[in-house]
mmCIF file of C-alpha atoms and ligand atoms in Angstrom:
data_model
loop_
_atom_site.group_PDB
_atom_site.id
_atom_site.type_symbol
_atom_site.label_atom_id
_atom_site.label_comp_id
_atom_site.label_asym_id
_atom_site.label_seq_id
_atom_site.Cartn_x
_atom_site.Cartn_y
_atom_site.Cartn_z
ATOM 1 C CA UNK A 201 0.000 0.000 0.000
ATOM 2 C CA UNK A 202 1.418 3.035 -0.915
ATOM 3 C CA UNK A 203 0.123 6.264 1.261
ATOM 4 C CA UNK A 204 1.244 10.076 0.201
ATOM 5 C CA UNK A 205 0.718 13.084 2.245
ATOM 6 C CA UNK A 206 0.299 16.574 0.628
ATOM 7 C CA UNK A 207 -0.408 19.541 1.714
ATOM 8 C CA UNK A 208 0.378 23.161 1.521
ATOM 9 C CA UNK A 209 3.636 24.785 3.676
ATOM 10 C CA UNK A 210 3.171 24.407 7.591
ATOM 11 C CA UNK A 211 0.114 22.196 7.209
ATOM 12 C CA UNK A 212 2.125 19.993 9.645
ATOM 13 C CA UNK A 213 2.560 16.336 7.014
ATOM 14 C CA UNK A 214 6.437 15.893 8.628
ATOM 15 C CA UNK A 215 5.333 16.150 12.367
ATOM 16 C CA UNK A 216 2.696 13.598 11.676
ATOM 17 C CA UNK A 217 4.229 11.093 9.820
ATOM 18 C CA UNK A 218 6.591 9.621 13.253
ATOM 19 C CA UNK A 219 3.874 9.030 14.831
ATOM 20 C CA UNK A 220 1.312 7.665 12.518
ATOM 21 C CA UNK A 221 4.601 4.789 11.493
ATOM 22 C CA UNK A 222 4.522 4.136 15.226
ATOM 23 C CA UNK A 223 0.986 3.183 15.515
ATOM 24 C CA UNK A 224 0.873 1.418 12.066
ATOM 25 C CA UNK A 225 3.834 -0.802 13.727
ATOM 26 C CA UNK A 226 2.046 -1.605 17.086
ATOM 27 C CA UNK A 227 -0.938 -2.570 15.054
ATOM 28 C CA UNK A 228 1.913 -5.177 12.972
ATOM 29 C CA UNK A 229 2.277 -3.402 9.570
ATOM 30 C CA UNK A 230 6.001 -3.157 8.578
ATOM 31 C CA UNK A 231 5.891 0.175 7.021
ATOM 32 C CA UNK A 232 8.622 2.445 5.351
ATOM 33 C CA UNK A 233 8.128 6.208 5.914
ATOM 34 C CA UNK A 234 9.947 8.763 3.486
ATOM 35 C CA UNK A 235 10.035 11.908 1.709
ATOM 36 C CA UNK A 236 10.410 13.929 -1.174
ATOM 37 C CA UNK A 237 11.972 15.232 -2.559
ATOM 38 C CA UNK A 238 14.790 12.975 -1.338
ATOM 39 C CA UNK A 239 14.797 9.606 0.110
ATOM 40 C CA UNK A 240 17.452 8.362 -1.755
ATOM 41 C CA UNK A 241 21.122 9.855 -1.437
ATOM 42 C CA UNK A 242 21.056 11.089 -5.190
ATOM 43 C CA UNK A 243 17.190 12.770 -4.011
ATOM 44 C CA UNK A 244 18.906 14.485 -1.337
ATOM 45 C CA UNK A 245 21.712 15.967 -3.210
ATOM 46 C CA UNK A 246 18.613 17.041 -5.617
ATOM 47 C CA UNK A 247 17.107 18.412 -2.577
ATOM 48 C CA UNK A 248 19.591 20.500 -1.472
ATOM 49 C CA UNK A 249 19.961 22.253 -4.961
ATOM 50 C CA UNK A 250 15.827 22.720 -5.196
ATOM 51 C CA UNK A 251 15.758 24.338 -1.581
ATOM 52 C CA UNK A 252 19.061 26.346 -1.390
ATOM 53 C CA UNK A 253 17.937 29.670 -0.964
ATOM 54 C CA UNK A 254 21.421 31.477 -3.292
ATOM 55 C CA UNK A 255 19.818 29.627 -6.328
ATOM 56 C CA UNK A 256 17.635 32.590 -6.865
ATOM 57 C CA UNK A 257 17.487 32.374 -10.732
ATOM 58 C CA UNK A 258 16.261 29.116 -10.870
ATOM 59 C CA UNK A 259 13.728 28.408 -14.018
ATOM 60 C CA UNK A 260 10.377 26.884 -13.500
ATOM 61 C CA UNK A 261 11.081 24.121 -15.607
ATOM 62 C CA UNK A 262 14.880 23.513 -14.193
ATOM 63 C CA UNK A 263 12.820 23.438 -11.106
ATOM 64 C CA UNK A 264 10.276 20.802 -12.330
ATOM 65 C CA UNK A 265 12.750 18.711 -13.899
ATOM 66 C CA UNK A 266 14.909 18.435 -10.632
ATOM 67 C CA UNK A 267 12.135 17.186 -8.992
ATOM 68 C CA UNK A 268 11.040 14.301 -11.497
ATOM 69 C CA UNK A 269 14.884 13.246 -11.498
ATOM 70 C CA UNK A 270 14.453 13.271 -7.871
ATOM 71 C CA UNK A 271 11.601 11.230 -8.219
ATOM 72 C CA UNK A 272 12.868 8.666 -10.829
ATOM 73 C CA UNK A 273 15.426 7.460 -8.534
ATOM 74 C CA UNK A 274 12.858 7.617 -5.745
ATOM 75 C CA UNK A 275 10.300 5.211 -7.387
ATOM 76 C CA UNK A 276 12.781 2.813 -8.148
ATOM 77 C CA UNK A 277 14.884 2.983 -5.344
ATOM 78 C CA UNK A 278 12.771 2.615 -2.651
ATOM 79 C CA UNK A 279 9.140 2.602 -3.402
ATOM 80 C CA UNK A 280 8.813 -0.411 -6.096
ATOM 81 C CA UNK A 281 11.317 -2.755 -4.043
ATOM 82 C CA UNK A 282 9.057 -2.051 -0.913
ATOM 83 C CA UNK A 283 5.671 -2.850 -2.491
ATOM 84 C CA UNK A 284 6.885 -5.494 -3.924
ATOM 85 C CA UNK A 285 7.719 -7.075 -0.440
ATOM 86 C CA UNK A 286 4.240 -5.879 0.899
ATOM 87 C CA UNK A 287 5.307 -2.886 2.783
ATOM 88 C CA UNK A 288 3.082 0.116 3.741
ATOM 89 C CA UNK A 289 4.940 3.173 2.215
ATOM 90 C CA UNK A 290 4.016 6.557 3.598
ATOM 91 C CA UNK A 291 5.523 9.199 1.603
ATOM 92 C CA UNK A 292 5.685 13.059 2.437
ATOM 93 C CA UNK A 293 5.086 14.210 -0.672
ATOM 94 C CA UNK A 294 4.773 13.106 -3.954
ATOM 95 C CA UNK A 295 3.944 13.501 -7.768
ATOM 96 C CA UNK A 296 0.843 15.629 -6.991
ATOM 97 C CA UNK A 297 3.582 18.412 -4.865
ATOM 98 C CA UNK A 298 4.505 18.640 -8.374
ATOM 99 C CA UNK A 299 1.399 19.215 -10.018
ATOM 100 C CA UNK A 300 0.455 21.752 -7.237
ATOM 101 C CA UNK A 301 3.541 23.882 -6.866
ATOM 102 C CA UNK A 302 5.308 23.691 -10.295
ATOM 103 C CA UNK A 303 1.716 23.286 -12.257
ATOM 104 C CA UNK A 304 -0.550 25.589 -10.238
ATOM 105 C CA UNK A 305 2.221 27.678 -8.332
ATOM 106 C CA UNK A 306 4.555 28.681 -11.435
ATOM 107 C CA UNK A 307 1.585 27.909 -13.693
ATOM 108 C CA UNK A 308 3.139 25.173 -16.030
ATOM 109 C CA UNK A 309 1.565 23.395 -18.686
ATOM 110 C CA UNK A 310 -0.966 20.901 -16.366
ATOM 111 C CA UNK A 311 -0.548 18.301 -19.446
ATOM 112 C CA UNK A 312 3.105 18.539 -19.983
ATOM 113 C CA UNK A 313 3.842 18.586 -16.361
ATOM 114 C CA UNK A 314 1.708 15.260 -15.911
ATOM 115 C CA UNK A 315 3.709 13.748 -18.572
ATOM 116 C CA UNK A 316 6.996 14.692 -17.135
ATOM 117 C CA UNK A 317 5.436 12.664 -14.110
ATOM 118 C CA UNK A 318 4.316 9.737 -16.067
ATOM 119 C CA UNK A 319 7.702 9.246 -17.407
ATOM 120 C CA UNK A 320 9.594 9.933 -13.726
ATOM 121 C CA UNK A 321 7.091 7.878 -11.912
ATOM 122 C CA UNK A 322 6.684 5.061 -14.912
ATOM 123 C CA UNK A 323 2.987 5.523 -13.577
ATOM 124 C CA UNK A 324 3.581 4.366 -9.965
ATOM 125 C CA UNK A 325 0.781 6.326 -8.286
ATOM 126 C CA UNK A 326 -0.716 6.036 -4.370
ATOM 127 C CA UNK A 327 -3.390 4.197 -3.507
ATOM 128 C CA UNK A 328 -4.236 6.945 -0.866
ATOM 129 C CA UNK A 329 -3.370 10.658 -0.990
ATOM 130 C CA UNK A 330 -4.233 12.560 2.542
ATOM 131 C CA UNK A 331 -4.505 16.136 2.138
ATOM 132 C CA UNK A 332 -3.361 17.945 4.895
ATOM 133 C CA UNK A 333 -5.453 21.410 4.337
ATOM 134 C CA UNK A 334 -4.536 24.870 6.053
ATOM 135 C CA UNK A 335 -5.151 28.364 4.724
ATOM 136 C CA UNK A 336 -1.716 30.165 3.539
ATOM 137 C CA UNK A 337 -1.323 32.539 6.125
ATOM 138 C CA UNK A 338 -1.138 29.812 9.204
ATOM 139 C CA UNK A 339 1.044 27.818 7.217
ATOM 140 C CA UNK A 340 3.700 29.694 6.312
ATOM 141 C CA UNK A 341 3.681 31.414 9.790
ATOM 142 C CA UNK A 342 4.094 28.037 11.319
ATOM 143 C CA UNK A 343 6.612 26.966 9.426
ATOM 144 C CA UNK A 344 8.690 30.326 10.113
ATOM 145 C CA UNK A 345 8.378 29.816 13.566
ATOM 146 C CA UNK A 346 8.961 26.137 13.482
ATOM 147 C CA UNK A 347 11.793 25.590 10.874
ATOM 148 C CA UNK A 348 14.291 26.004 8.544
ATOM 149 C CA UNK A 349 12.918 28.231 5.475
ATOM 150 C CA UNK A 350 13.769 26.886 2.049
ATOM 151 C CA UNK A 351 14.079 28.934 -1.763
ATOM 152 C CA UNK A 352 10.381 27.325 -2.123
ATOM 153 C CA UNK A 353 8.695 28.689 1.134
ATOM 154 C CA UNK A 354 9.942 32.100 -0.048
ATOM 155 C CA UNK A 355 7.679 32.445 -3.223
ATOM 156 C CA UNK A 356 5.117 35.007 -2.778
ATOM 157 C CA UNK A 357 1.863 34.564 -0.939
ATOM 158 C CA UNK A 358 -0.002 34.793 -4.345
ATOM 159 C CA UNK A 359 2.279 31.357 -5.243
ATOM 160 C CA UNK A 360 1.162 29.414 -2.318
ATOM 161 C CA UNK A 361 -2.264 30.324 -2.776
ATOM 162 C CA UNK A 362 -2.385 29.197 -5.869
ATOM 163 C CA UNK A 363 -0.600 25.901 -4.666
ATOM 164 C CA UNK A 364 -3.661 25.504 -2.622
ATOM 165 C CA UNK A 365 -6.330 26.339 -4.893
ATOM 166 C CA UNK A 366 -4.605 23.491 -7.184
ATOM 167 C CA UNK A 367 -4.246 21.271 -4.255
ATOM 168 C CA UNK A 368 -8.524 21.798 -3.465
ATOM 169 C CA UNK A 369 -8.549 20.955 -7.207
ATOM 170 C CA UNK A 370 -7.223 17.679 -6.662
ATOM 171 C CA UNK A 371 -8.480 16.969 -3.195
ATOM 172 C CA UNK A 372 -11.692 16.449 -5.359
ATOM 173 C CA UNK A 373 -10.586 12.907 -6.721
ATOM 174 C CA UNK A 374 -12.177 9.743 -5.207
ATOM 175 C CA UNK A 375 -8.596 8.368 -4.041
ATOM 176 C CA UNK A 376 -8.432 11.612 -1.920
ATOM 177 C CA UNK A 377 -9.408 11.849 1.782
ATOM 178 C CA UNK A 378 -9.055 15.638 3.063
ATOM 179 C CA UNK A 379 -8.166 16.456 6.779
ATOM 180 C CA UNK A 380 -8.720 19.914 8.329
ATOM 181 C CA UNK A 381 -5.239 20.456 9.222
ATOM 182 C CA UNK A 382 -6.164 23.384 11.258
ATOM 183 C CA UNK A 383 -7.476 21.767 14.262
ATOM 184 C CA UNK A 384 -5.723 21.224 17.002
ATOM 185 C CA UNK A 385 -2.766 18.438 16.610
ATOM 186 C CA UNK A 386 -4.616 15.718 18.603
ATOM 187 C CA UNK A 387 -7.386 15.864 16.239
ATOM 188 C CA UNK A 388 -5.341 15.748 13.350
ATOM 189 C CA UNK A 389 -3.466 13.219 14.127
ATOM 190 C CA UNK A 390 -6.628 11.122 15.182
ATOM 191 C CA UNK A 391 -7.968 11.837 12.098
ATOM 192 C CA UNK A 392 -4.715 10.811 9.877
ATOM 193 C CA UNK A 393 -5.049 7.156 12.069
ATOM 194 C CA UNK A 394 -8.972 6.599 11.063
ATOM 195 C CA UNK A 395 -8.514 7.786 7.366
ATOM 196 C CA UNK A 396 -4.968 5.195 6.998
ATOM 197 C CA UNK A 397 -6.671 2.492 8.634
ATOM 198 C CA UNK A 398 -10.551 2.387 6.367
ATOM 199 C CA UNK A 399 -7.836 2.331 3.271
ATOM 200 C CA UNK A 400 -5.897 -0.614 5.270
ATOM 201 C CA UNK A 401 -8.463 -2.215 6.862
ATOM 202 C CA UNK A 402 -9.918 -4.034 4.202
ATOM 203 C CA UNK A 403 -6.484 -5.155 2.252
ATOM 204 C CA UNK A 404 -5.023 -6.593 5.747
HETATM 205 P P1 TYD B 64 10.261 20.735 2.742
HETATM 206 O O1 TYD B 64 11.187 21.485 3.639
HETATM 207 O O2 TYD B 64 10.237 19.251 2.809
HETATM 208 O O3 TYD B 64 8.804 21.313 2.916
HETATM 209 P P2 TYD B 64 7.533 20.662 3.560
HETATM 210 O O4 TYD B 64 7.886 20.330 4.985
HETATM 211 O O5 TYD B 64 6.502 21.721 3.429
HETATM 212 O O6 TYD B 64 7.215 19.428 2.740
HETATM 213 O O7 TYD B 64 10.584 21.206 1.278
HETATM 214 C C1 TYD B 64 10.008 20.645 0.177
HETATM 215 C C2 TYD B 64 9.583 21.751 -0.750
HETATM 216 O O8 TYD B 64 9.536 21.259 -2.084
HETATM 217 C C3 TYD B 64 8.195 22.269 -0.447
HETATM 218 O O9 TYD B 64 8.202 23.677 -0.532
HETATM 219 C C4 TYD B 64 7.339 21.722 -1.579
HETATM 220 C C5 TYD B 64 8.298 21.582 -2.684
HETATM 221 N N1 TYD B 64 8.005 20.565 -3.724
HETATM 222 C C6 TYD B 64 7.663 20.966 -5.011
HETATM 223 O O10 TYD B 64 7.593 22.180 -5.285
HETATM 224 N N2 TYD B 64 7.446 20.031 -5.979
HETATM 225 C C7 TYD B 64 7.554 18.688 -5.712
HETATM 226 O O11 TYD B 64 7.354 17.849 -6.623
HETATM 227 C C8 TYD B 64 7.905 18.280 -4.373
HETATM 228 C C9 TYD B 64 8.042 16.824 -4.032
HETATM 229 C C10 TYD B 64 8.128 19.253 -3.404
#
């Protein structure tokens, strides 16, 4: 089973994620948590060119393109091998970060940009994207406060919101489940555990 969490910045996906693996473990799931972009050595040498804030006069599509190399090694690295043994994978982020930041945010061509995807990803998509959903202005004041701030987070407000108008977009689909990522952490949380386990439930 292969679960991705999206969301916009500061919607809290990284906090989450520890504790979610823990609970999927007591309840006897091996599962794999990772990230993107990164997760492999060669996606977090990627990574460090995509967020280092001196590479100011980065292109949109050098930009996109880093990401699906990223993500090429990614999916055959460490997501296909682990699915194939019957592991959960919970990723933070994935191909849809993609679609909403370099497609919505820089406004890309949706169709080429999903192409780019279907090549990096040879198709390999979840089989449950949570949306973690907070308006811009919480976000990216939580994630000031809370952490480092990467050449991404710094794109104007007007990016981001667009971000999360494409992520609502998306959030429509039938293999999305949304959670109000505004409530208080408990809650969140709680709701992350119910949502994981309907989609497991059944398969187990
Ligand atoms: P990170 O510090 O991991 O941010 P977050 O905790 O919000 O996930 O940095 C990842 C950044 O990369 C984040 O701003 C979203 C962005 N991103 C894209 O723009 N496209 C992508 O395909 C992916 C995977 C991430």
């Amino acid at each position: 089973m292969f679960i991705t969490l999206e969301g916009p910045e500061g919607s809290g996906k990284t906090s989450h994620i520890p504790y979610l693996v823990e609970f999927l473990r007591e309840k006897g799931y091996t599962v794999f948590p990772t990230r993107e972009p990164g997760g492999t050595s060669i996606g977090e040498q990627v990574r460090e060119v995509l967020n280092d804030l001196k590479n100011t006069e980065m292109n949109a599509r050098t930009e996109t393109l880093l990401f699906q190399a990223a993500r090429a090694q990614f999916v055959e690295q460490v997501i296909k091998p682990r699915l194939a043994d019957g592991e959960v994978v919970i990723s933070d982020r994935y191909a849809d970060s993609t679609i909403a930041y370099q497609g919505y945010g820089h406004q890309q061509d949706l169709s080429q940009v999903y192409g780019l995807i279907e090549y990096a990803t040879g198709g390999l998509s979840p089989d449950l994207t949570i949306y973690l959903d907070v308006d811009i202005e919480t976000g990216l004041k939580r994630k000031k406060k809370a952490e480092e701030w990467n050449r991404l987070d710094a794109y104007t407000v007007e990016f981001h919101k667009r971000v999360r108008a494409g992520y609502l977009k998306m959030a429509k689909s039938e293999k999305w489940v949304t959670v109000d990522a505004s409530q208080c952490w408990d809650d969140v949380q709680e709701n992350l555990r119910e949502k994981i386990m309907a989609a497991l439930a059944p398969k187990k």
